[in-house]
PDB file of C-alpha atoms in Angstrom:
ATOM      1  CA  UNK D 299      15.220  -3.418   2.001  1.00 93.00           C
ATOM      2  CA  UNK D 300      12.406  -6.072   1.868  1.00 96.00           C
ATOM      3  CA  UNK D 301       8.989  -5.606   0.564  1.00 96.00           C
ATOM      4  CA  UNK D 302       5.327  -6.660   1.494  1.00 96.00           C
ATOM      5  CA  UNK D 303       2.857  -5.901  -0.814  1.00 96.00           C
ATOM      6  CA  UNK D 304      -0.578  -6.635   0.844  1.00 96.00           C
ATOM      7  CA  UNK D 305      -2.843  -8.338  -1.809  1.00 95.00           C
ATOM      8  CA  UNK D 306      -5.469 -10.134   0.342  1.00 94.00           C
ATOM      9  CA  UNK D 307      -8.085  -8.551  -0.516  1.00 91.00           C
ATOM     10  CA  UNK D 308     -11.111  -9.916  -1.883  1.00 90.00           C
ATOM     11  CA  UNK D 309     -12.460  -6.815  -4.637  1.00 89.00           C
ATOM     12  CA  UNK D 310     -15.946  -7.221  -4.546  1.00 87.00           C
ATOM     13  CA  UNK D 311     -16.898  -4.378  -5.926  1.00 89.00           C
ATOM     14  CA  UNK D 312     -14.472  -6.110  -8.556  1.00 90.00           C
ATOM     15  CA  UNK D 313     -17.014  -7.703  -8.914  1.00 93.00           C
ATOM     16  CA  UNK D 314     -17.262 -10.206 -12.078  1.00 93.00           C
ATOM     17  CA  UNK D 315     -13.486  -9.176 -12.557  1.00 90.00           C
ATOM     18  CA  UNK D 316     -12.556 -10.054  -9.463  1.00 92.00           C
ATOM     19  CA  UNK D 317     -14.474 -12.753  -8.505  1.00 91.00           C
ATOM     20  CA  UNK D 318     -11.968 -15.228  -9.194  1.00 92.00           C
ATOM     21  CA  UNK D 319      -8.832 -13.258  -9.295  1.00 95.00           C
ATOM     22  CA  UNK D 320      -7.163 -10.780  -7.897  1.00 96.00           C
ATOM     23  CA  UNK D 321      -6.941  -7.066  -8.199  1.00 95.00           C
ATOM     24  CA  UNK D 322      -3.401  -6.210  -8.125  1.00 96.00           C
ATOM     25  CA  UNK D 323      -3.010  -9.057 -11.814  1.00 96.00           C
ATOM     26  CA  UNK D 324      -5.041  -6.657 -13.615  1.00 95.00           C
ATOM     27  CA  UNK D 325      -3.805  -4.833 -16.755  1.00 94.00           C
ATOM     28  CA  UNK D 326      -3.316  -1.488 -16.941  1.00 94.00           C
ATOM     29  CA  UNK D 327      -2.194  -0.776 -20.721  1.00 88.00           C
ATOM     30  CA  UNK D 328       0.257  -3.556 -20.926  1.00 88.00           C
ATOM     31  CA  UNK D 329       1.402  -3.970 -17.530  1.00 93.00           C
ATOM     32  CA  UNK D 330      -0.574  -5.738 -14.553  1.00 95.00           C
ATOM     33  CA  UNK D 331      -1.559  -3.164 -11.961  1.00 94.00           C
ATOM     34  CA  UNK D 332       1.347  -5.338  -9.301  1.00 95.00           C
ATOM     35  CA  UNK D 333       3.238  -4.995 -12.097  1.00 95.00           C
ATOM     36  CA  UNK D 334       4.175  -1.736 -13.053  1.00 94.00           C
ATOM     37  CA  UNK D 335       4.831  -0.749  -9.291  1.00 92.00           C
ATOM     38  CA  UNK D 336       6.990  -3.474  -8.850  1.00 93.00           C
ATOM     39  CA  UNK D 337       9.589  -2.999 -12.114  1.00 93.00           C
ATOM     40  CA  UNK D 338       9.860   0.922 -11.324  1.00 93.00           C
ATOM     41  CA  UNK D 339      11.055  -0.208  -7.444  1.00 92.00           C
ATOM     42  CA  UNK D 340      12.929  -3.267  -8.411  1.00 91.00           C
ATOM     43  CA  UNK D 341      15.320  -0.560 -11.063  1.00 87.00           C
ATOM     44  CA  UNK D 342      16.534   1.135  -7.656  1.00 86.00           C
ATOM     45  CA  UNK D 343      17.654  -1.762  -7.068  1.00 88.00           C
ATOM     46  CA  UNK D 344      16.862  -1.281  -2.765  1.00 90.00           C
ATOM     47  CA  UNK D 345      14.488  -4.528  -2.676  1.00 94.00           C
ATOM     48  CA  UNK D 346      16.343  -7.825  -2.201  1.00 94.00           C
ATOM     49  CA  UNK D 347      13.461  -9.713  -1.945  1.00 96.00           C
ATOM     50  CA  UNK D 348       9.364  -8.752  -2.557  1.00 97.00           C
ATOM     51  CA  UNK D 349       6.588 -10.316  -0.408  1.00 97.00           C
ATOM     52  CA  UNK D 350       2.982 -10.645  -1.439  1.00 97.00           C
ATOM     53  CA  UNK D 351       0.215 -11.426   1.082  1.00 97.00           C
ATOM     54  CA  UNK D 352      -2.011 -13.294  -0.034  1.00 97.00           C
ATOM     55  CA  UNK D 353      -5.466 -15.699   0.784  1.00 96.00           C
ATOM     56  CA  UNK D 354      -6.789 -19.309   0.005  1.00 95.00           C
ATOM     57  CA  UNK D 355      -8.171 -18.377  -3.524  1.00 94.00           C
ATOM     58  CA  UNK D 356      -5.309 -16.163  -4.790  1.00 96.00           C
ATOM     59  CA  UNK D 357      -2.610 -17.429  -3.980  1.00 96.00           C
ATOM     60  CA  UNK D 358      -1.763 -19.863  -6.714  1.00 96.00           C
ATOM     61  CA  UNK D 359      -3.048 -16.283  -8.862  1.00 97.00           C
ATOM     62  CA  UNK D 360      -0.195 -13.723  -7.213  1.00 97.00           C
ATOM     63  CA  UNK D 361       2.238 -17.543  -7.772  1.00 97.00           C
ATOM     64  CA  UNK D 362       2.216 -18.502 -10.640  1.00 96.00           C
ATOM     65  CA  UNK D 363       2.682 -14.680 -12.214  1.00 96.00           C
ATOM     66  CA  UNK D 364       6.065 -14.653  -9.303  1.00 96.00           C
ATOM     67  CA  UNK D 365       7.663 -17.452 -11.377  1.00 94.00           C
ATOM     68  CA  UNK D 366       7.639 -15.574 -14.012  1.00 90.00           C
ATOM     69  CA  UNK D 367       9.599 -12.589 -12.576  1.00 90.00           C
ATOM     70  CA  UNK D 368      13.385 -12.721 -12.270  1.00 87.00           C
ATOM     71  CA  UNK D 369      13.770 -10.762  -8.639  1.00 91.00           C
ATOM     72  CA  UNK D 370      12.450 -12.530  -5.776  1.00 95.00           C
ATOM     73  CA  UNK D 371       9.669 -12.607  -4.641  1.00 96.00           C
ATOM     74  CA  UNK D 372       8.144 -15.029  -2.674  1.00 97.00           C
ATOM     75  CA  UNK D 373       3.784 -15.434  -1.395  1.00 97.00           C
ATOM     76  CA  UNK D 374       2.375 -16.051   1.511  1.00 97.00           C
ATOM     77  CA  UNK D 375      -1.064 -17.273   1.458  1.00 97.00           C
ATOM     78  CA  UNK D 376      -3.112 -15.666   4.931  1.00 95.00           C
ATOM     79  CA  UNK D 377      -5.313 -18.439   4.657  1.00 94.00           C
ATOM     80  CA  UNK D 378      -7.998 -16.869   4.570  1.00 94.00           C
ATOM     81  CA  UNK D 379     -11.127 -17.448   1.837  1.00 91.00           C
ATOM     82  CA  UNK D 380     -13.913 -14.799   1.911  1.00 87.00           C
ATOM     83  CA  UNK D 381     -13.872 -10.866   2.274  1.00 86.00           C
ATOM     84  CA  UNK D 382     -16.362 -11.967   5.696  1.00 87.00           C
ATOM     85  CA  UNK D 383     -12.988 -13.676   7.353  1.00 88.00           C
ATOM     86  CA  UNK D 384     -10.760 -11.109   5.576  1.00 89.00           C
ATOM     87  CA  UNK D 385      -7.593 -10.597   8.722  1.00 89.00           C
ATOM     88  CA  UNK D 386      -7.099  -7.799   7.637  1.00 90.00           C
ATOM     89  CA  UNK D 387      -3.287  -5.438   6.507  1.00 92.00           C
ATOM     90  CA  UNK D 388      -2.902  -4.689  10.130  1.00 93.00           C
ATOM     91  CA  UNK D 389      -2.806  -8.547  10.603  1.00 94.00           C
ATOM     92  CA  UNK D 390      -1.477  -9.531   7.023  1.00 95.00           C
ATOM     93  CA  UNK D 391       1.714  -7.447   8.374  1.00 95.00           C
ATOM     94  CA  UNK D 392       1.774  -9.136  11.759  1.00 94.00           C
ATOM     95  CA  UNK D 393       1.585 -13.025   9.518  1.00 95.00           C
ATOM     96  CA  UNK D 394       4.224 -11.830   7.271  1.00 96.00           C
ATOM     97  CA  UNK D 395       6.120 -10.929   9.663  1.00 94.00           C
ATOM     98  CA  UNK D 396       5.952 -13.543  12.212  1.00 94.00           C
ATOM     99  CA  UNK D 397       5.974 -16.237   9.593  1.00 95.00           C
ATOM    100  CA  UNK D 398       9.388 -15.314   8.108  1.00 95.00           C
ATOM    101  CA  UNK D 399      10.877 -13.435  11.085  1.00 92.00           C
ATOM    102  CA  UNK D 400      11.690 -10.243   9.634  1.00 92.00           C
ATOM    103  CA  UNK D 401      14.053  -7.524  10.885  1.00 89.00           C
ATOM    104  CA  UNK D 402      14.900  -5.194   8.040  1.00 91.00           C
ATOM    105  CA  UNK D 403      14.148  -1.728   7.063  1.00 94.00           C
ATOM    106  CA  UNK D 404      10.620  -2.194   4.681  1.00 94.00           C
ATOM    107  CA  UNK D 405       8.851  -0.433   2.559  1.00 96.00           C
ATOM    108  CA  UNK D 406       4.903  -2.120   3.549  1.00 96.00           C
ATOM    109  CA  UNK D 407       2.626  -0.735   0.357  1.00 94.00           C
ATOM    110  CA  UNK D 408      -1.232  -1.920  -0.786  1.00 92.00           C
ATOM    111  CA  UNK D 409      -0.530  -3.738  -3.986  1.00 91.00           C
ATOM    112  CA  UNK D 410      -3.542  -2.038  -6.197  1.00 89.00           C
ATOM    113  CA  UNK D 411      -2.307   1.323  -6.034  1.00 88.00           C
ATOM    114  CA  UNK D 412      -0.857   2.729  -9.252  1.00 92.00           C
ATOM    115  CA  UNK D 413       1.328   6.357  -9.350  1.00 94.00           C
ATOM    116  CA  UNK D 414       2.416   8.185 -12.118  1.00 92.00           C
ATOM    117  CA  UNK D 415       5.459   9.114 -10.842  1.00 94.00           C
ATOM    118  CA  UNK D 416       8.394   6.572  -8.926  1.00 93.00           C
ATOM    119  CA  UNK D 417       8.369   5.741  -6.273  1.00 94.00           C
ATOM    120  CA  UNK D 418      11.992   5.839  -5.351  1.00 93.00           C
ATOM    121  CA  UNK D 419      11.146   9.513  -4.705  1.00 94.00           C
ATOM    122  CA  UNK D 420       9.254   8.029  -1.568  1.00 95.00           C
ATOM    123  CA  UNK D 421      12.927   5.500  -1.007  1.00 95.00           C
ATOM    124  CA  UNK D 422      14.892   8.088  -0.988  1.00 95.00           C
ATOM    125  CA  UNK D 423      13.010  10.960   1.241  1.00 96.00           C
ATOM    126  CA  UNK D 424      12.358   7.804   3.854  1.00 96.00           C
ATOM    127  CA  UNK D 425      16.123   7.047   3.601  1.00 93.00           C
ATOM    128  CA  UNK D 426      17.401  11.010   4.430  1.00 95.00           C
ATOM    129  CA  UNK D 427      14.557  10.625   6.985  1.00 95.00           C
ATOM    130  CA  UNK D 428      15.306   7.130   8.465  1.00 93.00           C
ATOM    131  CA  UNK D 429      11.925   7.473  10.458  1.00 95.00           C
ATOM    132  CA  UNK D 430       8.564   5.727  10.049  1.00 96.00           C
ATOM    133  CA  UNK D 431       6.933   7.623   6.114  1.00 97.00           C
ATOM    134  CA  UNK D 432       3.934   8.120   4.293  1.00 96.00           C
ATOM    135  CA  UNK D 433       3.253   9.523   1.366  1.00 96.00           C
ATOM    136  CA  UNK D 434       0.486  12.516   1.027  1.00 95.00           C
ATOM    137  CA  UNK D 435      -1.922  14.732  -1.549  1.00 93.00           C
ATOM    138  CA  UNK D 436      -3.624  16.912  -1.649  1.00 93.00           C
ATOM    139  CA  UNK D 437      -8.108  15.989  -1.660  1.00 89.00           C
ATOM    140  CA  UNK D 438     -10.765  18.584  -2.223  1.00 88.00           C
ATOM    141  CA  UNK D 439     -13.738  16.096  -2.303  1.00 86.00           C
ATOM    142  CA  UNK D 440     -14.626  16.060   1.399  1.00 83.00           C
ATOM    143  CA  UNK D 441     -16.404  12.754   1.323  1.00 83.00           C
ATOM    144  CA  UNK D 442     -13.317  11.051  -0.076  1.00 83.00           C
ATOM    145  CA  UNK D 443     -12.042  12.332   3.154  1.00 83.00           C
ATOM    146  CA  UNK D 444     -14.299  11.512   5.417  1.00 81.00           C
ATOM    147  CA  UNK D 445     -13.153   7.920   4.278  1.00 80.00           C
ATOM    148  CA  UNK D 446      -9.443   7.952   3.892  1.00 82.00           C
ATOM    149  CA  UNK D 447      -6.292   8.688   6.308  1.00 85.00           C
ATOM    150  CA  UNK D 448      -5.561  12.122   6.925  1.00 90.00           C
ATOM    151  CA  UNK D 449      -2.591  13.388   8.717  1.00 92.00           C
ATOM    152  CA  UNK D 450      -1.521  17.418   9.876  1.00 93.00           C
ATOM    153  CA  UNK D 451       1.968  17.443   9.166  1.00 93.00           C
ATOM    154  CA  UNK D 452       4.413  20.256  10.370  1.00 93.00           C
ATOM    155  CA  UNK D 453       6.630  22.426   7.417  1.00 88.00           C
ATOM    156  CA  UNK D 454       9.106  19.341   7.042  1.00 91.00           C
ATOM    157  CA  UNK D 455       7.487  17.026   7.066  1.00 93.00           C
ATOM    158  CA  UNK D 456       6.658  15.789  10.547  1.00 96.00           C
ATOM    159  CA  UNK D 457       3.362  13.905  10.865  1.00 96.00           C
ATOM    160  CA  UNK D 458       2.173  16.266  13.899  1.00 94.00           C
ATOM    161  CA  UNK D 459      -1.386  14.171  14.355  1.00 91.00           C
ATOM    162  CA  UNK D 460      -2.526  11.378  11.975  1.00 91.00           C
ATOM    163  CA  UNK D 461      -6.718  10.190  11.914  1.00 86.00           C
ATOM    164  CA  UNK D 462      -8.277   7.516  10.333  1.00 78.00           C
ATOM    165  CA  UNK D 463     -11.842   8.106   9.110  1.00 79.00           C
ATOM    166  CA  UNK D 464     -13.094  10.429  10.496  1.00 78.00           C
ATOM    167  CA  UNK D 465     -16.114  13.014  11.169  1.00 81.00           C
ATOM    168  CA  UNK D 466     -14.294  16.051  10.836  1.00 82.00           C
ATOM    169  CA  UNK D 467     -11.289  15.980   9.499  1.00 85.00           C
ATOM    170  CA  UNK D 468      -8.026  18.405  10.648  1.00 84.00           C
ATOM    171  CA  UNK D 469      -6.706  18.617   7.529  1.00 90.00           C
ATOM    172  CA  UNK D 470      -6.697  18.211   3.589  1.00 89.00           C
ATOM    173  CA  UNK D 471      -3.785  16.036   3.339  1.00 94.00           C
ATOM    174  CA  UNK D 472      -4.447  12.006   2.592  1.00 92.00           C
ATOM    175  CA  UNK D 473      -2.294   9.791   3.663  1.00 92.00           C
ATOM    176  CA  UNK D 474      -2.106   6.409   1.167  1.00 91.00           C
ATOM    177  CA  UNK D 475      -1.260   2.777   1.596  1.00 90.00           C
ATOM    178  CA  UNK D 476       2.184   3.472   1.041  1.00 94.00           C
ATOM    179  CA  UNK D 477       4.774   3.357   4.213  1.00 96.00           C
ATOM    180  CA  UNK D 478       8.582   3.001   4.635  1.00 96.00           C
ATOM    181  CA  UNK D 479       9.986   1.171   8.035  1.00 95.00           C
ATOM    182  CA  UNK D 480      12.724   1.223   9.802  1.00 94.00           C
ATOM    183  CA  UNK D 481      15.123  -1.537  10.449  1.00 91.00           C
ATOM    184  CA  UNK D 482      12.933  -3.239  13.301  1.00 85.00           C
ATOM    185  CA  UNK D 483      10.122  -0.456  13.505  1.00 89.00           C
ATOM    186  CA  UNK D 484       7.233  -2.527  11.583  1.00 84.00           C
ATOM    187  CA  UNK D 485       8.185  -5.513  14.531  1.00 86.00           C
ATOM    188  CA  UNK D 486       6.074  -3.176  16.769  1.00 92.00           C
ATOM    189  CA  UNK D 487       3.129  -3.707  14.878  1.00 92.00           C
ATOM    190  CA  UNK D 488       1.831  -6.800  17.643  1.00 93.00           C
ATOM    191  CA  UNK D 489       2.069  -4.517  20.021  1.00 93.00           C
ATOM    192  CA  UNK D 490      -0.545  -2.166  18.611  1.00 92.00           C
ATOM    193  CA  UNK D 491      -2.828  -4.207  17.928  1.00 93.00           C
ATOM    194  CA  UNK D 492      -2.832  -5.438  21.539  1.00 93.00           C
ATOM    195  CA  UNK D 493      -3.170  -1.389  22.630  1.00 92.00           C
ATOM    196  CA  UNK D 494      -6.656  -1.866  20.088  1.00 89.00           C
ATOM    197  CA  UNK D 495      -5.034  -0.394  16.672  1.00 88.00           C
ATOM    198  CA  UNK D 496      -7.901  -1.826  13.647  1.00 88.00           C
ATOM    199  CA  UNK D 497      -6.808  -4.515  12.176  1.00 88.00           C
ATOM    200  CA  UNK D 498      -8.228  -3.700   8.433  1.00 84.00           C
ATOM    201  CA  UNK D 499      -7.086  -0.458   7.603  1.00 82.00           C
ATOM    202  CA  UNK D 500      -3.143  -0.148   7.017  1.00 81.00           C
ATOM    203  CA  UNK D 501      -3.321   2.989   8.219  1.00 86.00           C
ATOM    204  CA  UNK D 502      -3.941   2.203  11.855  1.00 89.00           C
ATOM    205  CA  UNK D 503      -0.186   1.284  12.469  1.00 92.00           C
ATOM    206  CA  UNK D 504       0.887   4.585  11.402  1.00 92.00           C
ATOM    207  CA  UNK D 505      -1.364   6.316  12.940  1.00 91.00           C
ATOM    208  CA  UNK D 506      -0.312   4.227  16.285  1.00 93.00           C
ATOM    209  CA  UNK D 507       3.262   4.598  15.300  1.00 93.00           C
ATOM    210  CA  UNK D 508       3.062   9.072  15.040  1.00 91.00           C
ATOM    211  CA  UNK D 509       2.074   8.681  19.059  1.00 90.00           C
ATOM    212  CA  UNK D 510       5.169   6.825  20.158  1.00 86.00           C
ATOM    213  CA  UNK D 511       7.500   8.639  17.935  1.00 91.00           C
ATOM    214  CA  UNK D 512       9.223  10.840  15.164  1.00 95.00           C
ATOM    215  CA  UNK D 513       6.949   9.796  11.739  1.00 96.00           C
ATOM    216  CA  UNK D 514       7.133  12.045   8.729  1.00 97.00           C
ATOM    217  CA  UNK D 515       4.643  12.472   5.190  1.00 97.00           C
ATOM    218  CA  UNK D 516       6.065  12.664   1.699  1.00 97.00           C
ATOM    219  CA  UNK D 517       3.915  14.634  -0.872  1.00 96.00           C
ATOM    220  CA  UNK D 518       3.833  12.788  -4.166  1.00 95.00           C
ATOM    221  CA  UNK D 519       5.087  13.876  -6.521  1.00 94.00           C
ATOM    222  CA  UNK D 520       2.521  12.742  -9.211  1.00 93.00           C
ATOM    223  CA  UNK D 521      -1.286  11.593  -9.606  1.00 91.00           C
ATOM    224  CA  UNK D 522      -2.250   8.067  -7.638  1.00 90.00           C
ATOM    225  CA  UNK D 523      -5.252   6.445  -9.489  1.00 89.00           C
ATOM    226  CA  UNK D 524      -7.707   4.844  -7.384  1.00 83.00           C
ATOM    227  CA  UNK D 525      -9.666   1.090  -9.422  1.00 88.00           C
ATOM    228  CA  UNK D 526     -12.073   0.821  -6.817  1.00 86.00           C
ATOM    229  CA  UNK D 527     -15.274  -0.520  -9.189  1.00 90.00           C
ATOM    230  CA  UNK D 528     -15.694  -1.056 -13.024  1.00 92.00           C
ATOM    231  CA  UNK D 529     -16.429   2.687 -13.657  1.00 91.00           C
ATOM    232  CA  UNK D 530     -12.878   3.542 -12.308  1.00 90.00           C
ATOM    233  CA  UNK D 531     -11.318   0.337 -14.132  1.00 92.00           C
ATOM    234  CA  UNK D 532     -12.337   1.223 -17.533  1.00 92.00           C
ATOM    235  CA  UNK D 533     -11.449   4.961 -17.092  1.00 91.00           C
ATOM    236  CA  UNK D 534      -7.998   4.447 -15.632  1.00 92.00           C
ATOM    237  CA  UNK D 535      -7.507   1.535 -19.123  1.00 90.00           C
ATOM    238  CA  UNK D 536      -7.929   4.835 -20.774  1.00 90.00           C
ATOM    239  CA  UNK D 537      -6.282   7.700 -19.151  1.00 90.00           C
ATOM    240  CA  UNK D 538      -2.821   5.890 -18.337  1.00 90.00           C
ATOM    241  CA  UNK D 539       0.087   6.998 -19.109  1.00 87.00           C
ATOM    242  CA  UNK D 540       3.155   5.544 -17.664  1.00 86.00           C
ATOM    243  CA  UNK D 541       5.583   6.352 -14.311  1.00 86.00           C
ATOM    244  CA  UNK D 542       7.010   9.660 -15.940  1.00 75.00           C
ATOM    245  CA  UNK D 543      10.931   9.416 -13.927  1.00 68.00           C
TER     246      UNK D 543
END
């Protein structure tokens, strides 16, 4: 299984911390944001390669970081230099698949998410369903719902509808940027883009898939920490206690 890590953003709301340094490599307690997730996932022994998609500004930082790890980490530079010229998450997925000719089962995740629970539970759930899966959590704040991907699910977690940033969310279930795709499924991304899938939000591809095949949403057993600005970064430094297994 490959793990595709989306890390080509510029995190402009965290300037000056991220003006010349990538957000996923900021430290929370004794580890980088990315190390918290990779150390957890790697403990399951399911991933044979981690692929970090970065940009021309930050690729060198990820290469230096990757060189200190024993697991196989490949860093891809998508060639962009500014927030205005970024490819967007979905095109970055397409870029990685084409660059490395990927056809494996694939865990795709944003590189800036911090969790307090083990992702291994999500991988086990996905293996059981053997279908595209995302993660969901219940959000009460309407302002946050309006900025999120929303899923409607049945009692088995089957996604009956998924939308991105709509003015009237159907449910309070928010999808976050952790996805599992069985072998060959992620390769449909070029077809999705050709049919109008938005390139910027990774959930757009999952929403497209939901219209064409069965997809499931795993209810998170813990919390996700959203580090969007300096204030939230300072807050998570105080609150985060690691991963509970």
